[in-house]
Protein backbone atom coordinates (compact mmCIF):
# COMPACT_ATOMS: atom_id res chain seq x y z
CA UNK A 1 0.00 0.00 0.00
CA UNK A 2 2.77 2.38 0.91
CA UNK A 3 4.48 1.70 -2.43
CA UNK A 4 1.24 2.42 -4.30
CA UNK A 5 0.82 5.77 -2.51
CA UNK A 6 4.37 6.81 -3.43
CA UNK A 7 3.75 5.95 -7.11
CA UNK A 8 0.49 7.93 -7.12
CA UNK A 9 2.22 10.99 -5.62
CA UNK A 10 4.99 10.78 -8.24
CA UNK A 11 2.45 10.58 -11.08
CA UNK A 12 0.52 13.52 -9.60
CA UNK A 13 3.68 15.63 -9.44
CA UNK A 14 4.51 14.91 -13.10
CA UNK A 15 0.97 15.82 -14.20
CA UNK A 16 1.02 19.01 -12.11
CA UNK A 17 4.40 20.18 -13.43
CA UNK A 18 3.45 19.49 -17.03
CA UNK A 19 0.11 21.21 -16.59
CA UNK A 20 1.69 24.37 -15.14
CA UNK A 21 4.65 24.51 -17.51
CA UNK A 22 4.68 27.67 -19.65
CA UNK A 23 4.57 27.28 -23.43
CA UNK A 24 7.97 27.23 -25.07
CA UNK A 25 8.96 30.59 -26.50
CA UNK A 26 11.91 31.70 -28.54
CA UNK A 27 13.79 34.95 -28.11
CA UNK A 28 12.93 35.51 -24.44
CA UNK A 29 10.34 38.01 -23.13
CA UNK A 30 8.66 40.37 -25.58
CA UNK A 31 10.44 43.68 -25.04
CA UNK A 32 9.85 45.19 -28.48
CA UNK A 33 8.04 48.47 -28.99
CA UNK A 34 6.45 50.12 -31.99
CA UNK A 35 5.04 53.52 -32.80
CA UNK A 36 2.65 54.75 -35.45
CA UNK A 37 2.70 58.46 -36.23
CA UNK A 38 0.44 60.53 -38.46
CA UNK A 39 1.12 64.23 -38.98
CA UNK A 40 -1.44 66.54 -40.54
CA UNK A 41 -0.55 69.96 -41.93
CA UNK A 42 -3.58 71.52 -43.56
CA UNK A 43 -4.88 68.88 -45.96
CA UNK A 44 -1.57 67.00 -46.15
CA UNK A 45 -1.07 63.89 -43.98
CA UNK A 46 2.24 62.07 -43.58
CA UNK A 47 2.28 58.66 -41.87
CA UNK A 48 5.13 56.38 -40.82
CA UNK A 49 6.13 53.69 -38.31
CA UNK A 50 8.95 53.59 -35.79
CA UNK A 51 10.69 50.69 -34.06
CA UNK A 52 11.75 50.32 -30.45
CA UNK A 53 14.25 53.21 -30.42
CA UNK A 54 11.76 55.69 -31.86
CA UNK A 55 8.97 54.49 -29.56
CA UNK A 56 11.17 54.94 -26.48
CA UNK A 57 12.15 58.47 -27.57
CA UNK A 58 8.50 59.36 -28.10
CA UNK A 59 7.55 58.00 -24.65
CA UNK A 60 10.34 60.05 -23.01
CA UNK A 61 9.29 63.14 -24.98
CA UNK A 62 5.65 62.82 -23.92
CA UNK A 63 6.53 62.05 -20.30
CA UNK A 64 8.78 65.12 -20.12
CA UNK A 65 5.97 67.63 -20.68
CA UNK A 66 4.80 69.97 -17.93
CA UNK A 67 1.02 70.14 -18.32
CA UNK A 68 -2.12 71.65 -16.87
CA UNK A 69 -5.80 71.25 -17.81
CA UNK A 70 -6.82 73.22 -20.90
CA UNK A 71 -10.08 75.17 -20.82
CA UNK A 72 -10.33 75.32 -24.61
CA UNK A 73 -8.24 73.99 -27.48
CA UNK A 74 -8.04 75.54 -30.98
CA UNK A 75 -7.45 73.10 -33.84
CA UNK A 76 -6.83 75.33 -36.87
CA UNK A 77 -3.49 76.18 -38.51
CA UNK A 78 -1.30 73.79 -36.55
CA UNK A 79 0.71 70.60 -36.88
CA UNK A 80 -1.50 67.76 -35.63
CA UNK A 81 0.30 64.60 -34.51
CA UNK A 82 -1.57 61.38 -33.82
CA UNK A 83 0.71 58.93 -32.02
CA UNK A 84 0.11 55.30 -31.07
CA UNK A 85 2.71 53.57 -28.87
CA UNK A 86 2.75 49.84 -28.17
CA UNK A 87 5.21 48.29 -25.71
CA UNK A 88 5.45 44.51 -25.69
CA UNK A 89 2.00 42.98 -25.39
CA UNK A 90 0.47 46.00 -23.62
CA UNK A 91 -2.54 47.80 -24.99
CA UNK A 92 -1.64 50.69 -27.37
CA UNK A 93 -1.26 54.17 -25.86
CA UNK A 94 -2.91 56.82 -28.04
CA UNK A 95 -2.05 60.53 -28.02
CA UNK A 96 -2.94 63.64 -30.04
CA UNK A 97 -0.45 66.53 -29.98
CA UNK A 98 -1.28 69.94 -31.45
CA UNK A 99 1.69 72.18 -32.21
CA UNK A 100 0.93 75.88 -32.74
CA UNK A 101 4.54 76.91 -32.14
CA UNK A 102 4.43 78.83 -28.86
CA UNK A 103 1.28 77.00 -27.73
CA UNK A 104 0.95 73.22 -27.73
CA UNK A 105 -1.72 70.85 -26.46
CA UNK A 106 -1.79 67.15 -25.66
CA UNK A 107 -4.65 64.69 -25.38
CA UNK A 108 -4.29 61.30 -23.76
CA UNK A 109 -7.60 59.51 -23.39
CA UNK A 110 -10.35 62.12 -23.37
CA UNK A 111 -8.55 64.93 -21.54
CA UNK A 112 -6.84 67.90 -23.22
CA UNK A 113 -3.94 69.60 -21.42
CA UNK A 114 -1.78 72.57 -22.35
CA UNK A 115 1.98 71.95 -22.55
CA UNK A 116 4.13 74.42 -20.66
CA UNK A 117 7.48 73.28 -22.09
CA UNK A 118 6.86 72.25 -25.71
CA UNK A 119 9.70 70.82 -27.80
CA UNK A 120 9.94 69.41 -31.33
CA UNK A 121 8.95 65.78 -31.85
CA UNK A 122 12.13 63.66 -31.44
CA UNK A 123 11.66 61.44 -34.52
CA UNK A 124 10.18 62.08 -37.93
CA UNK A 125 10.73 63.73 -41.28
CA UNK A 126 12.26 67.15 -41.82
CA UNK A 127 9.21 68.16 -43.84
CA UNK A 128 7.23 68.15 -40.57
CA UNK A 129 9.51 70.63 -38.82
CA UNK A 130 7.37 73.63 -39.76
CA UNK A 131 10.09 74.58 -42.23
CA UNK A 132 8.25 75.72 -45.37
CA UNK A 133 10.67 76.34 -48.25
CA UNK A 134 8.28 78.99 -49.54
CA UNK A 135 9.02 80.99 -46.36
CA UNK A 136 12.81 81.01 -46.77
CA UNK A 137 14.33 84.40 -46.08
CA UNK A 138 18.02 83.54 -46.38
CA UNK A 139 20.27 80.58 -47.22
CA UNK A 140 23.90 80.48 -46.11
CA UNK A 141 26.62 77.95 -46.94
CA UNK A 142 29.45 77.55 -44.39
CA UNK A 143 32.69 75.71 -45.20
CA UNK A 144 36.33 76.21 -44.18
CA UNK A 145 35.38 79.21 -42.02
CA UNK A 146 33.83 80.98 -45.02
CA UNK A 147 30.17 81.95 -45.34
CA UNK A 148 28.48 82.31 -48.72
CA UNK A 149 24.92 83.54 -49.11
CA UNK A 150 23.02 81.59 -51.77
CA UNK A 151 20.28 82.74 -54.09
CA UNK A 152 17.56 80.18 -54.80
CA UNK A 153 15.66 79.91 -58.05
CA UNK A 154 12.14 78.47 -58.15
CA UNK A 155 13.68 75.24 -59.47
CA UNK A 156 16.07 75.20 -56.49
CA UNK A 157 13.18 75.71 -54.06
CA UNK A 158 11.22 72.83 -55.57
CA UNK A 159 14.23 70.50 -55.40
CA UNK A 160 15.01 71.61 -51.85
CA UNK A 161 11.44 71.08 -50.69
CA UNK A 162 11.34 67.54 -52.10
CA UNK A 163 14.74 66.76 -50.56
CA UNK A 164 13.81 68.09 -47.10
CA UNK A 165 10.53 66.17 -47.06
CA UNK A 166 12.43 62.93 -47.60
CA UNK A 167 14.95 63.34 -44.75
CA UNK A 168 14.19 61.09 -41.77
CA UNK A 169 15.65 62.05 -38.39
CA UNK A 170 16.07 60.94 -34.78
CA UNK A 171 17.02 63.26 -31.92
CA UNK A 172 20.53 63.01 -30.49
CA UNK A 173 22.07 64.47 -27.33
CA UNK A 174 25.68 65.67 -27.31
CA UNK A 175 27.96 66.97 -24.52
CA UNK A 176 28.83 70.66 -24.64
CA UNK A 177 31.59 71.32 -27.16
CA UNK A 178 31.05 67.98 -28.91
CA UNK A 179 28.11 68.73 -31.18
CA UNK A 180 28.34 68.06 -34.93
CA UNK A 181 28.64 71.81 -35.45
CA UNK A 182 31.91 71.82 -33.49
CA UNK A 183 33.62 69.53 -36.02
CA UNK A 184 36.08 70.97 -38.53
CA UNK A 185 35.91 70.24 -42.23
CA UNK A 186 32.17 69.70 -42.53
CA UNK A 187 29.70 71.57 -44.69
CA UNK A 188 26.73 73.49 -43.28
CA UNK A 189 23.65 74.88 -45.00
CA UNK A 190 21.74 77.30 -42.77
CA UNK A 191 18.15 78.15 -43.74
CA UNK A 192 16.39 81.11 -42.17
CA UNK A 193 12.60 80.93 -42.37
CA UNK A 194 9.94 83.36 -41.24
CA UNK A 195 9.21 80.99 -38.35
CA UNK A 196 12.73 79.93 -37.37
CA UNK A 197 16.03 78.49 -38.48
CA UNK A 198 17.08 75.04 -39.71
CA UNK A 199 20.66 73.93 -40.37
CA UNK A 200 21.90 70.85 -42.21
CA UNK A 201 25.39 69.68 -41.21
CA UNK A 202 27.23 67.28 -43.50
CA UNK A 203 30.30 65.77 -41.79
CA UNK A 204 30.57 62.85 -44.18
CA UNK A 205 28.41 60.26 -45.87
CA UNK A 206 27.05 58.72 -42.63
CA UNK A 207 27.46 61.76 -40.36
CA UNK A 208 24.71 64.20 -41.32
CA UNK A 209 22.60 66.15 -38.86
CA UNK A 210 19.82 68.69 -38.55
CA UNK A 211 19.82 71.52 -36.02
CA UNK A 212 16.32 72.85 -35.38
CA UNK A 213 15.00 74.94 -32.49
CA UNK A 214 18.16 74.27 -30.49
CA UNK A 215 17.89 70.47 -30.82
CA UNK A 216 20.22 68.14 -32.75
CA UNK A 217 18.88 65.31 -34.93
CA UNK A 218 20.80 62.56 -36.71
CA UNK A 219 19.67 62.03 -40.30
CA UNK A 220 18.90 58.35 -40.89
CA UNK A 221 18.90 58.57 -44.70
CA UNK A 222 21.36 61.30 -45.75
CA UNK A 223 21.59 62.24 -49.40
CA UNK A 224 23.30 64.87 -51.52
CA UNK A 225 22.13 68.46 -51.02
CA UNK A 226 20.22 69.42 -54.19
CA UNK A 227 21.44 73.01 -54.31
CA UNK A 228 24.99 74.02 -55.10
CA UNK A 229 27.31 76.20 -53.10
C-alpha positions in Angstrom: 0.0 0.0 0.0 2.8 2.4 0.9 4.5 1.7 -2.4 1.2 2.4 -4.3 0.8 5.8 -2.5 4.4 6.8 -3.4 3.7 5.9 -7.1 0.5 7.9 -7.1 2.2 11.0 -5.6 5.0 10.8 -8.2 2.5 10.6 -11.1 0.5 13.5 -9.6 3.7 15.6 -9.4 4.5 14.9 -13.1 1.0 15.8 -14.2 1.0 19.0 -12.1 4.4 20.2 -13.4 3.4 19.5 -17.0 0.1 21.2 -16.6 1.7 24.4 -15.1 4.6 24.5 -17.5 4.7 27.7 -19.7 4.6 27.3 -23.4 8.0 27.2 -25.1 9.0 30.6 -26.5 11.9 31.7 -28.5 13.8 34.9 -28.1 12.9 35.5 -24.4 10.3 38.0 -23.1 8.7 40.4 -25.6 10.4 43.7 -25.0 9.9 45.2 -28.5 8.0 48.5 -29.0 6.5 50.1 -32.0 5.0 53.5 -32.8 2.7 54.8 -35.4 2.7 58.5 -36.2 0.4 60.5 -38.5 1.1 64.2 -39.0 -1.4 66.5 -40.5 -0.5 70.0 -41.9 -3.6 71.5 -43.6 -4.9 68.9 -46.0 -1.6 67.0 -46.2 -1.1 63.9 -44.0 2.2 62.1 -43.6 2.3 58.7 -41.9 5.1 56.4 -40.8 6.1 53.7 -38.3 8.9 53.6 -35.8 10.7 50.7 -34.1 11.8 50.3 -30.4 14.2 53.2 -30.4 11.8 55.7 -31.9 9.0 54.5 -29.6 11.2 54.9 -26.5 12.1 58.5 -27.6 8.5 59.4 -28.1 7.6 58.0 -24.6 10.3 60.0 -23.0 9.3 63.1 -25.0 5.6 62.8 -23.9 6.5 62.0 -20.3 8.8 65.1 -20.1 6.0 67.6 -20.7 4.8 70.0 -17.9 1.0 70.1 -18.3 -2.1 71.7 -16.9 -5.8 71.2 -17.8 -6.8 73.2 -20.9 -10.1 75.2 -20.8 -10.3 75.3 -24.6 -8.2 74.0 -27.5 -8.0 75.5 -31.0 -7.4 73.1 -33.8 -6.8 75.3 -36.9 -3.5 76.2 -38.5 -1.3 73.8 -36.6 0.7 70.6 -36.9 -1.5 67.8 -35.6 0.3 64.6 -34.5 -1.6 61.4 -33.8 0.7 58.9 -32.0 0.1 55.3 -31.1 2.7 53.6 -28.9 2.7 49.8 -28.2 5.2 48.3 -25.7 5.4 44.5 -25.7 2.0 43.0 -25.4 0.5 46.0 -23.6 -2.5 47.8 -25.0 -1.6 50.7 -27.4 -1.3 54.2 -25.9 -2.9 56.8 -28.0 -2.1 60.5 -28.0 -2.9 63.6 -30.0 -0.4 66.5 -30.0 -1.3 69.9 -31.5 1.7 72.2 -32.2 0.9 75.9 -32.7 4.5 76.9 -32.1 4.4 78.8 -28.9 1.3 77.0 -27.7 1.0 73.2 -27.7 -1.7 70.9 -26.5 -1.8 67.2 -25.7 -4.6 64.7 -25.4 -4.3 61.3 -23.8 -7.6 59.5 -23.4 -10.3 62.1 -23.4 -8.5 64.9 -21.5 -6.8 67.9 -23.2 -3.9 69.6 -21.4 -1.8 72.6 -22.4 2.0 71.9 -22.6 4.1 74.4 -20.7 7.5 73.3 -22.1 6.9 72.2 -25.7 9.7 70.8 -27.8 9.9 69.4 -31.3 8.9 65.8 -31.8 12.1 63.7 -31.4 11.7 61.4 -34.5 10.2 62.1 -37.9 10.7 63.7 -41.3 12.3 67.2 -41.8 9.2 68.2 -43.8 7.2 68.2 -40.6 9.5 70.6 -38.8 7.4 73.6 -39.8 10.1 74.6 -42.2 8.3 75.7 -45.4 10.7 76.3 -48.2 8.3 79.0 -49.5 9.0 81.0 -46.4 12.8 81.0 -46.8 14.3 84.4 -46.1 18.0 83.5 -46.4 20.3 80.6 -47.2 23.9 80.5 -46.1 26.6 78.0 -46.9 29.4 77.6 -44.4 32.7 75.7 -45.2 36.3 76.2 -44.2 35.4 79.2 -42.0 33.8 81.0 -45.0 30.2 82.0 -45.3 28.5 82.3 -48.7 24.9 83.5 -49.1 23.0 81.6 -51.8 20.3 82.7 -54.1 17.6 80.2 -54.8 15.7 79.9 -58.1 12.1 78.5 -58.1 13.7 75.2 -59.5 16.1 75.2 -56.5 13.2 75.7 -54.1 11.2 72.8 -55.6 14.2 70.5 -55.4 15.0 71.6 -51.9 11.4 71.1 -50.7 11.3 67.5 -52.1 14.7 66.8 -50.6 13.8 68.1 -47.1 10.5 66.2 -47.1 12.4 62.9 -47.6 14.9 63.3 -44.7 14.2 61.1 -41.8 15.6 62.1 -38.4 16.1 60.9 -34.8 17.0 63.3 -31.9 20.5 63.0 -30.5 22.1 64.5 -27.3 25.7 65.7 -27.3 28.0 67.0 -24.5 28.8 70.7 -24.6 31.6 71.3 -27.2 31.1 68.0 -28.9 28.1 68.7 -31.2 28.3 68.1 -34.9 28.6 71.8 -35.5 31.9 71.8 -33.5 33.6 69.5 -36.0 36.1 71.0 -38.5 35.9 70.2 -42.2 32.2 69.7 -42.5 29.7 71.6 -44.7 26.7 73.5 -43.3 23.7 74.9 -45.0 21.7 77.3 -42.8 18.2 78.2 -43.7 16.4 81.1 -42.2 12.6 80.9 -42.4 9.9 83.4 -41.2 9.2 81.0 -38.4 12.7 79.9 -37.4 16.0 78.5 -38.5 17.1 75.0 -39.7 20.7 73.9 -40.4 21.9 70.9 -42.2 25.4 69.7 -41.2 27.2 67.3 -43.5 30.3 65.8 -41.8 30.6 62.8 -44.2 28.4 60.3 -45.9 27.0 58.7 -42.6 27.5 61.8 -40.4 24.7 64.2 -41.3 22.6 66.1 -38.9 19.8 68.7 -38.6 19.8 71.5 -36.0 16.3 72.8 -35.4 15.0 74.9 -32.5 18.2 74.3 -30.5 17.9 70.5 -30.8 20.2 68.1 -32.8 18.9 65.3 -34.9 20.8 62.6 -36.7 19.7 62.0 -40.3 18.9 58.4 -40.9 18.9 58.6 -44.7 21.4 61.3 -45.8 21.6 62.2 -49.4 23.3 64.9 -51.5 22.1 68.5 -51.0 20.2 69.4 -54.2 21.4 73.0 -54.3 25.0 74.0 -55.1 27.3 76.2 -53.1 
